[in-house]
Coordinates of C-alpha atoms in Angstrom, one line a residue:
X1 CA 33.1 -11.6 -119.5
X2 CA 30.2 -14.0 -119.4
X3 CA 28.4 -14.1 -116.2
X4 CA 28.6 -18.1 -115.9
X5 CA 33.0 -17.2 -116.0
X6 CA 32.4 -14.6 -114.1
X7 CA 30.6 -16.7 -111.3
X8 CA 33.0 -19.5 -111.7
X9 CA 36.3 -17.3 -111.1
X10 CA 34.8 -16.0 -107.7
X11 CA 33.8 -19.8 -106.8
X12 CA 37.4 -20.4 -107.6
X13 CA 38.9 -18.0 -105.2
X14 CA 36.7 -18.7 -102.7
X15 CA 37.4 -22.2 -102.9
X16 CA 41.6 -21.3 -102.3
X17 CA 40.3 -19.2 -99.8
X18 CA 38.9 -22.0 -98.0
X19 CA 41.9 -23.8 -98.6
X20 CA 44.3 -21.4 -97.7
X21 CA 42.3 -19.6 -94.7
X22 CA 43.7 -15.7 -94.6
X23 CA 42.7 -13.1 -92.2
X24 CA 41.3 -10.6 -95.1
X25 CA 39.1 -13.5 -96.9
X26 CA 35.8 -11.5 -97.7
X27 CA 34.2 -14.8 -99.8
X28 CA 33.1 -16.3 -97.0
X29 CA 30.9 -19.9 -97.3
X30 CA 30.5 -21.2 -100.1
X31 CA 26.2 -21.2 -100.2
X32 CA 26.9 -17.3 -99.9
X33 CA 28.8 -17.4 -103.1
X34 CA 26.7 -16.1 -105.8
X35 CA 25.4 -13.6 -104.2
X36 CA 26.9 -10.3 -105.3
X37 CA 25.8 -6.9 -106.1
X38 CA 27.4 -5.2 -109.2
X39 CA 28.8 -1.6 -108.4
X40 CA 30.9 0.5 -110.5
X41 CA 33.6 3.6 -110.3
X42 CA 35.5 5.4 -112.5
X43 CA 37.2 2.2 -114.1
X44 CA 34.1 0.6 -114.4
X45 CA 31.7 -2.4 -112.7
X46 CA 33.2 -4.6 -110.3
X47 CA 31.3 -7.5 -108.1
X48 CA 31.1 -7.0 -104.8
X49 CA 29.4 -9.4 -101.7
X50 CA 25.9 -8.5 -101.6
X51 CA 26.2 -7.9 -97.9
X52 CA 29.2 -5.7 -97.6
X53 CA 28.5 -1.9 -97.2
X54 CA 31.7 -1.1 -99.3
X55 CA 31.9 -0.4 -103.2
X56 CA 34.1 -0.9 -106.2
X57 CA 37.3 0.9 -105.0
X58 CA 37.3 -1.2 -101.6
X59 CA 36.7 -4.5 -103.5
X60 CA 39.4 -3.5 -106.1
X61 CA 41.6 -3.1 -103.6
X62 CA 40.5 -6.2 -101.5
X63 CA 41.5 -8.6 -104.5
X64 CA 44.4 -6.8 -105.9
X65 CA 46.2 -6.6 -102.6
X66 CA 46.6 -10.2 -101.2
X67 CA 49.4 -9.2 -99.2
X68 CA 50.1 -10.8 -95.7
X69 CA 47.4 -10.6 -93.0
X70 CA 48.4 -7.3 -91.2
X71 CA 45.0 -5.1 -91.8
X72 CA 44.6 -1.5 -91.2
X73 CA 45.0 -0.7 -87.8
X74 CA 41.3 0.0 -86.6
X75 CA 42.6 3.1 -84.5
X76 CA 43.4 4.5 -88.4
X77 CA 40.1 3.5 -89.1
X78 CA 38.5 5.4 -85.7
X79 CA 40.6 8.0 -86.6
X80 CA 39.0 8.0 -90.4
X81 CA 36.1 8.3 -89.3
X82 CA 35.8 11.0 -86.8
X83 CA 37.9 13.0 -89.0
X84 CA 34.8 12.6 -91.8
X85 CA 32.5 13.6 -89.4
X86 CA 34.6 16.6 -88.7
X87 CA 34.9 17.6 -92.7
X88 CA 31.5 17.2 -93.1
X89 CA 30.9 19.6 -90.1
X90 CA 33.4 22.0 -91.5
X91 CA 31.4 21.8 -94.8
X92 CA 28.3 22.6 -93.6
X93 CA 29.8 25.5 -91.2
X94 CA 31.5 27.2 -94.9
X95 CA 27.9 26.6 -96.8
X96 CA 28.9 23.0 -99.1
X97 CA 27.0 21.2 -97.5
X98 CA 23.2 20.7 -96.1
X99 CA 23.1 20.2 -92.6
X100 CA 21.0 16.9 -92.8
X101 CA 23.5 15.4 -94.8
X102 CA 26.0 16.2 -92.5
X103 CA 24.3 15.3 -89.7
X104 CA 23.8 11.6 -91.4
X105 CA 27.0 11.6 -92.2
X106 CA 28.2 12.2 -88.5
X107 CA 25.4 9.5 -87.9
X108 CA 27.2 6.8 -89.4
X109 CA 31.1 8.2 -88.5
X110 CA 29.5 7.7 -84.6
X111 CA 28.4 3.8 -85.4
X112 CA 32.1 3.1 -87.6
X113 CA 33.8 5.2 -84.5
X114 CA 31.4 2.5 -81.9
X115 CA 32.7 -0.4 -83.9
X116 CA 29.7 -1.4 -85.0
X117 CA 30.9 -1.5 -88.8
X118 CA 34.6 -3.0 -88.3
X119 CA 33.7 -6.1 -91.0
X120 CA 33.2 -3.5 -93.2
X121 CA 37.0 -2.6 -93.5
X122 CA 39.2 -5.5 -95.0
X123 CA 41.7 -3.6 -96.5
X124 CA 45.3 -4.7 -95.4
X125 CA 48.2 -2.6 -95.0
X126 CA 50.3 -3.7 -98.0
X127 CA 48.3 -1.6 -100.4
X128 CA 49.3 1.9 -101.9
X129 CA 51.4 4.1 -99.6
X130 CA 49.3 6.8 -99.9
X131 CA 46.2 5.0 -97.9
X132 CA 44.1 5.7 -101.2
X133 CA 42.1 2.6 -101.3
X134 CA 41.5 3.0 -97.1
X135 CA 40.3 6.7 -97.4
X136 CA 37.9 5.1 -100.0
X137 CA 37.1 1.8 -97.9
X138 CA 35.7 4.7 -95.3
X139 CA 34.2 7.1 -98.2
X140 CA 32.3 3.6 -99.9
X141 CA 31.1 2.7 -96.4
X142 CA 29.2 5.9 -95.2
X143 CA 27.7 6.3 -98.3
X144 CA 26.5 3.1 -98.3
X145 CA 25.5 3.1 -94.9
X146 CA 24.2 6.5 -94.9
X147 CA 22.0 5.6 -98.5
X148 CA 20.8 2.6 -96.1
X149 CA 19.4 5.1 -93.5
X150 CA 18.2 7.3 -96.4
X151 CA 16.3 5.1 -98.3
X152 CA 14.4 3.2 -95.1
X153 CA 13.5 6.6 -94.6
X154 CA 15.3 7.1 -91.4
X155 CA 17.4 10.1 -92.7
X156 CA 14.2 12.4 -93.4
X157 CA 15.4 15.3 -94.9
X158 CA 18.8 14.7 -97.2
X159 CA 18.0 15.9 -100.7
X160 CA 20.0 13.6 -102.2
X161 CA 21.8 10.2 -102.1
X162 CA 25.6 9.9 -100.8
X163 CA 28.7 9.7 -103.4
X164 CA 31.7 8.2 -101.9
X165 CA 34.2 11.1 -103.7
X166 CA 31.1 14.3 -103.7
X167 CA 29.8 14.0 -100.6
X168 CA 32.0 12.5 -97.9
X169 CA 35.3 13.4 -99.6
X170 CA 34.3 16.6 -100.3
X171 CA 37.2 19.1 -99.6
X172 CA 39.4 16.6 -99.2
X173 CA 42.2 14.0 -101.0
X174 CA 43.4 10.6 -99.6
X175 CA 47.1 12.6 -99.5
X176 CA 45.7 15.0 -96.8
X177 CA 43.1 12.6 -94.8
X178 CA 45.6 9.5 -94.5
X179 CA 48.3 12.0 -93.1
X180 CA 45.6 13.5 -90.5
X181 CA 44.4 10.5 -89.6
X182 CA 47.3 9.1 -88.5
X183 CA 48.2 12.2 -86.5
X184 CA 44.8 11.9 -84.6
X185 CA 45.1 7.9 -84.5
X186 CA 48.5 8.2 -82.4
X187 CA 47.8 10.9 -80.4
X188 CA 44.8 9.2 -78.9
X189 CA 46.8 6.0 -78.6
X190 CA 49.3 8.1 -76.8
X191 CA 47.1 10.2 -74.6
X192 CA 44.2 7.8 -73.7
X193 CA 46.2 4.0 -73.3
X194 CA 50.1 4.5 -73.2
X195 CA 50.6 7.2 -71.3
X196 CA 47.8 6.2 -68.5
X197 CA 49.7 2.3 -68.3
X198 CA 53.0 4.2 -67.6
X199 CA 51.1 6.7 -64.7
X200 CA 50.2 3.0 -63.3
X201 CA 53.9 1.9 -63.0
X202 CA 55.0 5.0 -62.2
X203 CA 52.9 4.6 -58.8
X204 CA 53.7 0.8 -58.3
X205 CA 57.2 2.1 -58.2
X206 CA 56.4 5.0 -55.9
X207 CA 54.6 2.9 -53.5
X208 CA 57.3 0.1 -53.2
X209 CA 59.9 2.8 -52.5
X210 CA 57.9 4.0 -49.2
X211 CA 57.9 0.5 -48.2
X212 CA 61.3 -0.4 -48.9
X213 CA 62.6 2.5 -47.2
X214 CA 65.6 1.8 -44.8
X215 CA 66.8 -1.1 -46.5
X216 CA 70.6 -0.6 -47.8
X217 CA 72.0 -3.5 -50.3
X218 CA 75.1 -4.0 -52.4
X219 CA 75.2 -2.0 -55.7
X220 CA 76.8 -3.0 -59.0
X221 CA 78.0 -2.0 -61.8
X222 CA 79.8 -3.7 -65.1
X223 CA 77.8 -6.8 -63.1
X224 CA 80.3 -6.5 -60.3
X225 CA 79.9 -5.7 -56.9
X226 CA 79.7 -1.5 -56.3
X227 CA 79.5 0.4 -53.2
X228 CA 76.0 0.2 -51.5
X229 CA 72.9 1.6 -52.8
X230 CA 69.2 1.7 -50.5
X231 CA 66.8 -0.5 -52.3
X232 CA 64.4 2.0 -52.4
X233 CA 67.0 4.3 -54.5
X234 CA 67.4 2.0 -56.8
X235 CA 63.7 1.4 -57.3
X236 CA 63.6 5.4 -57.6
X237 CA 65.8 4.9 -60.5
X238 CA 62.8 3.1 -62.5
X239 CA 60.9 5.5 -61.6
X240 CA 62.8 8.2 -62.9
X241 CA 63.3 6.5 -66.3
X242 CA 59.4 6.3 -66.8
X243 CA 58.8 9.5 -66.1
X244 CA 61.8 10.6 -68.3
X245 CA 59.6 8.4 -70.8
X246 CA 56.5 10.5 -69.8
X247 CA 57.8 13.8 -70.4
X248 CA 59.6 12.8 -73.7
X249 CA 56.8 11.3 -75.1
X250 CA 54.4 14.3 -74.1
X251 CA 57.0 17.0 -75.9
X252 CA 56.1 15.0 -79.1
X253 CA 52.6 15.9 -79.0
X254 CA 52.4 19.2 -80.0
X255 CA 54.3 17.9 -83.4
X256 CA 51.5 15.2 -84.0
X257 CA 48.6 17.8 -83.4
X258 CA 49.3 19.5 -86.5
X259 CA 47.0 18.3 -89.2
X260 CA 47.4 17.9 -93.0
X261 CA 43.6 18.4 -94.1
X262 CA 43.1 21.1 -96.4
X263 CA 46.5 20.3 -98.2
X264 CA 44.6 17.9 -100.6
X265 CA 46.7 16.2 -103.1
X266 CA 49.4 18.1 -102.9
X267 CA 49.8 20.8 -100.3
X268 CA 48.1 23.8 -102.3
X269 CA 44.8 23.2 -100.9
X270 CA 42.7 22.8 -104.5
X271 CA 39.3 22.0 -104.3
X272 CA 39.2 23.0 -100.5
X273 CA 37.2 26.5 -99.7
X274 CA 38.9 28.9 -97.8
X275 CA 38.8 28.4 -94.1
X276 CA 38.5 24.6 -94.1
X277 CA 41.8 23.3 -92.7
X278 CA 41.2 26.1 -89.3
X279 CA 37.6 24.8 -89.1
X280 CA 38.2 21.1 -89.6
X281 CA 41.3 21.3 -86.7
X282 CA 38.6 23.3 -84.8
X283 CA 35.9 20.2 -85.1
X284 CA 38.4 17.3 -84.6
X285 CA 39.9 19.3 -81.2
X286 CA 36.1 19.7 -80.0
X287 CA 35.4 15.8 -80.7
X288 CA 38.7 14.8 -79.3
X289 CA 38.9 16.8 -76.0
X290 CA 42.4 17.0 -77.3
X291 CA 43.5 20.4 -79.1
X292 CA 44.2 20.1 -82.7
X293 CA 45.8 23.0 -85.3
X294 CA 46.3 23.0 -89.0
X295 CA 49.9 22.8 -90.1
X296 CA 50.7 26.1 -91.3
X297 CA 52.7 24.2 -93.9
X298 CA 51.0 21.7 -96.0
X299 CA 53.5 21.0 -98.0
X300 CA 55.4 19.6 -95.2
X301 CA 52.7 18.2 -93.5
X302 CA 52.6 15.7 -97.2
X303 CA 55.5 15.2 -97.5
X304 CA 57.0 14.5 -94.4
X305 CA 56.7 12.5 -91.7
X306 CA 58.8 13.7 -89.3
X307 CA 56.5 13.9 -86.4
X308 CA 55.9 10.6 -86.3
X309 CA 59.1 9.8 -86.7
X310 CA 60.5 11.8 -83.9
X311 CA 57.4 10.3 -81.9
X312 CA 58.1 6.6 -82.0
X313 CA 61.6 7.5 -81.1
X314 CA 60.3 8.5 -77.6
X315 CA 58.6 5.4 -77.4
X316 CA 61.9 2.9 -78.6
X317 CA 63.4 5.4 -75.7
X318 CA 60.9 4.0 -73.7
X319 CA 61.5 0.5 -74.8
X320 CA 64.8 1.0 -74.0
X321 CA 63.9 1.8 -70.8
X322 CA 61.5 -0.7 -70.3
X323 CA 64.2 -3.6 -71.2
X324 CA 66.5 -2.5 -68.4
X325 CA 63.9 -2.2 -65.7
X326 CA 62.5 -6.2 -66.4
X327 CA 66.6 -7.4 -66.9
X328 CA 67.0 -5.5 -63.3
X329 CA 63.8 -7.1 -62.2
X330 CA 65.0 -11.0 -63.3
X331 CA 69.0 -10.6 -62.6
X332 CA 67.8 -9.2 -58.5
X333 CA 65.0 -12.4 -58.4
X334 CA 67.3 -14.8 -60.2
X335 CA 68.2 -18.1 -58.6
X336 CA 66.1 -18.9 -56.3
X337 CA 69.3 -20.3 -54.5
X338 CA 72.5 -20.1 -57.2
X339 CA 71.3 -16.6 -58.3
X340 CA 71.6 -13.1 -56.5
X341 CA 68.1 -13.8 -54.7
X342 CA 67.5 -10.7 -53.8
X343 CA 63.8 -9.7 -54.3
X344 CA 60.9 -12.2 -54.8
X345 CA 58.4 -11.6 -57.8
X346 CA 55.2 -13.1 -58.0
X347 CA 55.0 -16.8 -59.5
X348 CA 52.2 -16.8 -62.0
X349 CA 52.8 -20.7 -63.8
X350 CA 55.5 -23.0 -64.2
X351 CA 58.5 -22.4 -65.6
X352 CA 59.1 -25.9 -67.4
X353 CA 58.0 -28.8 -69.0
X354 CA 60.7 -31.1 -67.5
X355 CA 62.0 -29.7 -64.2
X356 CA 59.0 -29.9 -61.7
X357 CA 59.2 -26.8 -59.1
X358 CA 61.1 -24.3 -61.6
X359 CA 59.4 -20.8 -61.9
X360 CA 60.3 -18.5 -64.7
X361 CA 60.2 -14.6 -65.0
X362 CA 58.1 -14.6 -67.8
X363 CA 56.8 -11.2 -67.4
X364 CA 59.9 -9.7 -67.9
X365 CA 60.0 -11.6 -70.5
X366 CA 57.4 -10.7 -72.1
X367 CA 58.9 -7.2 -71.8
X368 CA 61.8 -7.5 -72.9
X369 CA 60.2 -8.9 -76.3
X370 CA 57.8 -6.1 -76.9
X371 CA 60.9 -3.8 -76.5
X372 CA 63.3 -5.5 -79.1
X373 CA 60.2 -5.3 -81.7
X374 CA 59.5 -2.0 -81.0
X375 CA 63.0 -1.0 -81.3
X376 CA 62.7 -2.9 -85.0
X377 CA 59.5 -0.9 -85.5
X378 CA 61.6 2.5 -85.4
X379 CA 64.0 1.2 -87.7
X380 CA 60.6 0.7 -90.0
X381 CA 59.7 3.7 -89.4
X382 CA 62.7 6.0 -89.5
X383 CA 63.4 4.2 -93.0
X384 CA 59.8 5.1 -93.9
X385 CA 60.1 8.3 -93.1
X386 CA 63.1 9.0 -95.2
X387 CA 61.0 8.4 -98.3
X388 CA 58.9 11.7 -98.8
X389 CA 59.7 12.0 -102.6
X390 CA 58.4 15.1 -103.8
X391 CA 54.7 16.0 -102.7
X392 CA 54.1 12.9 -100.4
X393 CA 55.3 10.0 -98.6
X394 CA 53.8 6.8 -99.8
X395 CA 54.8 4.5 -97.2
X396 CA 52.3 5.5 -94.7
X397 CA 49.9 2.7 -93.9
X398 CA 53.4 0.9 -92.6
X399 CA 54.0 3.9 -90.5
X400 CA 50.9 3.6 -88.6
X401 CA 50.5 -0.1 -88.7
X402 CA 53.8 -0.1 -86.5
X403 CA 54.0 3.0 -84.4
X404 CA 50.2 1.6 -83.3
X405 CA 51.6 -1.7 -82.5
X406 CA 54.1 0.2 -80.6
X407 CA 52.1 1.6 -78.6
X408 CA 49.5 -0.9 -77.7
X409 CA 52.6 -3.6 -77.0
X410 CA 53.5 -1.0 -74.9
X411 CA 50.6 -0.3 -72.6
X412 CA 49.4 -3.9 -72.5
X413 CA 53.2 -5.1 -71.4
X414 CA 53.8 -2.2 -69.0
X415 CA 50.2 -3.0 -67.4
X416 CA 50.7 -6.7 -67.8
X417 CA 54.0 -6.4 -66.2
X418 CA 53.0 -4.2 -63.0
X419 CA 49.7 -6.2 -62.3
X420 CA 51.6 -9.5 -62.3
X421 CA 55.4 -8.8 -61.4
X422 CA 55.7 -5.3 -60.5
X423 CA 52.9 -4.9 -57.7
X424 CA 53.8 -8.1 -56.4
X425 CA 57.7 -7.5 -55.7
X426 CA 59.2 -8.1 -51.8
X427 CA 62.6 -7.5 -50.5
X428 CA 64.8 -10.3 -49.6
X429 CA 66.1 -8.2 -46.8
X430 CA 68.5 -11.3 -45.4
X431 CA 69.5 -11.7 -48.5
X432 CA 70.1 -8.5 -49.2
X433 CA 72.1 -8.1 -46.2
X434 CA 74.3 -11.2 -47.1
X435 CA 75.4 -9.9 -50.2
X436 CA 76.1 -6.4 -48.3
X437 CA 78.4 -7.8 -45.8
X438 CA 80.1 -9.9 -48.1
X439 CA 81.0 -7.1 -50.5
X440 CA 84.4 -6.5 -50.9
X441 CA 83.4 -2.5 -52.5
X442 CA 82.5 -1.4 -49.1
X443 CA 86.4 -1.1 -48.5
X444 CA 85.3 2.4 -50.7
X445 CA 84.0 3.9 -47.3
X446 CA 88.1 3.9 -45.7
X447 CA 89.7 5.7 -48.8
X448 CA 89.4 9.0 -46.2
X449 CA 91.0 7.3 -43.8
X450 CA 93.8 5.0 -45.4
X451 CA 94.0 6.2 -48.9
X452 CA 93.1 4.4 -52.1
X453 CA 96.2 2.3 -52.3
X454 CA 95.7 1.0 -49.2
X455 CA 92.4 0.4 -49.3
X456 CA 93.3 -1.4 -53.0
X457 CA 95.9 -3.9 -50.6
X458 CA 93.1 -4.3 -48.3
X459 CA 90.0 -5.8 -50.3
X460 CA 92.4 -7.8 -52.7
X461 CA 93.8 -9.6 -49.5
X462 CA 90.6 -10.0 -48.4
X463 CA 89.3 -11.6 -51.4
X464 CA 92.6 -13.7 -52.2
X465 CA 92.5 -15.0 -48.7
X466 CA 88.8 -14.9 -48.0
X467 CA 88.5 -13.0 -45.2
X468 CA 86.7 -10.4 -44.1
X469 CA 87.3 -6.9 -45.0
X470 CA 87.6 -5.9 -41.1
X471 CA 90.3 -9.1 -40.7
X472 CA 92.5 -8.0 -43.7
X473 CA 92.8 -3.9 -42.6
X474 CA 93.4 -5.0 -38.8
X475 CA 96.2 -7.4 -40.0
X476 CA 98.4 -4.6 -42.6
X477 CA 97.8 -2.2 -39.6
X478 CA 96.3 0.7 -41.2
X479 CA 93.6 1.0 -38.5
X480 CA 92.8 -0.4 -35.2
X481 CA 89.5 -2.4 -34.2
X482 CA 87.9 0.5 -32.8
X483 CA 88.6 3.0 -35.3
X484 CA 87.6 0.2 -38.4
X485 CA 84.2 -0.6 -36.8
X486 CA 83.9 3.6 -36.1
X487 CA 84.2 4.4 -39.6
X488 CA 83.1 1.6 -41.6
X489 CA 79.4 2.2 -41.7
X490 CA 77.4 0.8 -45.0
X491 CA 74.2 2.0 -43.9
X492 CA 76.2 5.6 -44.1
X493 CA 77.2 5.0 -47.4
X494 CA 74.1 5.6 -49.2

């Protein structure tokens, strides 16, 4: 192709670039247009901006791929690169590699792992479901970078200059590193943001039960009236279902610390020297603080994606969870006068553009959203995981891009929702106490003394002829005064 065509059909997609603005536009403005490097790989010599510390495969990848605007999770790309650093290590520690090349290469992994190279990796999700092209996004990049370093001579020391595949992929295929890296990528997420916003609620809750001790309201269930319940038992049970969360979630992280390098391309380990899957789990445990192992069964490890799978199920159980605590949360503060009233949440803005004065739950709100697309991002998923054909499962990047979402809609709604809503909830104790006396279920509390039949008659002539529940047992005559006002205690009833 000339070079005058060649120029003219990049000035042509930047120009729709401009046009069309996308999230993954590389082209940039238009002065900046002509200038290009020319790099090459196996297929031969591609253009790529003069700038950009990626190659051929990256740029291949970045034009044929104009899919949506959902990139690579940069956790996956964290994850990427620590687990280079750690294969490099492991390389060195088995004899394949110098140690100033692998100290370079953990050089640069440290400044991608900082964020100081995130423009560097464009790549979106829809690409191949093996992660190829990502595993060479971060190959193309520390070579590039670490050449950089080499060349202005502040890499003294490294015999030679990088190769994407020799150097920093060495040992290693995109089958096994995309797998790993997305074990490492959620287990962080997990460990160091999810689990840490749920420990937060989880204290809100503990604190508001100390200070609502003492106070007894009506219970319900089907969204009818139910025999009492203390408002601090009730706020127990959100409790409880968080740390259900906790301990579910935390069982699924032995499955995710199992780690795919040293499988390769396709679970027999070719091209890796013997020893490199135990070292490598040993390096990514030490970098992590978190304790890593090789899966004993590559294969599996390829193929499947089962952990993962059985992973984000904790956290839709979690979603589940959270959806019921914010519906409790805006049915008990509903009205403020023709609802049930019966806490007070915090009011962070108004509620609408027309009717001056209302105030909205919207943090529970909020929550209630992130739970319904999680719950749609384990549908993804479990689908996804169902399609391990043969030696791998292609629909990886997917995988990650939504059990990542899942997590950190998780954490930021769970802390969003106890700094603005949960922290700030107050007992209506009147009225509360209201609704408690006007409950027709405390009749429950005299099936020992009149039977349930009885006590049936009782709180259906009370309702039918509204009345109290005190007015309608004295009139049958199945107790007197005395006796009724002994007996029928709802603070007892809890």
């Amino acid at each position: 192709m000339p070079a005058a065509l060649t120029l003219h059909l990049h000035l042509s997609l930047a120009l729709f670039d401009c046009l069309w603005p996308r999230d993954n536009c590389v082209y940039g403005r238009e002065e900046t247009l002509m200038q290009y490097r020319t790099e090459h790989d196996s297929m031969g010599e591609v253009l790529v901006p003069a700038d950009a510390l990626w190659g051929a495969q990256t740029q291949r990848s970045h034009e044929n791929f104009r899919i949506g605007t959902e990139r690579m999770p940069m956790e996956v790309i964290r994850a990427f690169a620590l687990l280079k650093k750690a294969a490099a290590q492991a390389n060195c520690e088995l004899g394949h590699m110098d140690e100033a090349t692998c100290a370079l290469v953990g050089r640069v992994c440290d400044e991608i792992m900082d964020g100081t190279h995130d423009a560097a990796f464009p790549l979106v999700v829809w690409q191949t479901g093996s992660g190829t092209q990502s595993n060479m996004n971060m190959n193309e990049v520390i070579a590039n970078r670490a050449n950089l370093l080499r060349e202005g001579g502040e890499a003294p020391g490294v015999p030679h200059a990088l190769h994407p595949n020799d150097t920093v992929n060495m040992s290693q295929s995109s089958n096994d590193t995309f797998p790993t890296a997305l074990h490492i990528a959620v287990t962080l997420a997990l460990t160091k943001s999810l689990l840490p916003a749920m420990r937060t609620l989880i204290a809100t809750f503990e604190r508001l039960e100390r200070e609502n001790a003492g106070i007894v309201k009506a219970g319900r269930t089907h969204l009818q009236d139910a025999v009492p319940i203390a408002f601090s038992q009730e706020i127990s049970g959100w409790r409880g279902m968080l740390e259900a969360s906790v301990e579910q979630i935390e069982a699924t992280l032995p499955h995710l610390s199992r780690l795919a390098l040293g499988g390769t391309a396709v679970g027999t380990g070719l091209n890796a020297p013997k020893g490199f899957d135990i070292s490598v789990a040993r390096h990514v445990s030490e970098l992590t603080g978190i304790e890593f192992v090789t899966d004993a069964n590559k294969f599996h490890a390829l193929s499947s994606k089962d952990a993962v799978a059985f992973a984000h199920g904790a956290l839709r159980t979690l979603a589940a969870n959270m959806m019921k605590i914010a519906n409790d949360v805006r049915w008990l503060a509903s009205g403020p006068r023709n609802g049930l009233g019966e806490i007070l949440i915090p009011e962070n803005e108004p509620g609408s553009s027309i009717m001056p004065g209302k105030v909205n739950p919207t943090q529970c709100e909020a929550v209630t959203m992130v739970a319904v697309q999680v719950m749609g991002n384990d549908a993804t998923i479990g689908f996804a995981a169902s399609q391990g054909n043969f030696q791998l499962n292609v629909f990886m990047p997917v995988i990650a891009y939504d059990f990542l979402q899942s997590v950190r809609l998780l954490a930021d709604s769970i802390l969003s929702f106890d700094t603005h809503c949960a922290s700030g909830i107050v007992a209506n104790r009147g009225k509360m106490r209201q609704n408690l006396d006007s409950s027709l279920m405390l009749v429950t509390c005299l099936n020992p003394y009149i039977g349930y039949e009885n006590a049936a008659r009782v709180a259906h002539k009370a309702y039918a002829e509204g009345t109290s529940l005190r007015e309608a047992c004295l009139e049958l005559g199945y107790l007197d005064g005395k006796t009724f006002d002994e007996v029928f205690r709802p603070q007892d009833m809890v």
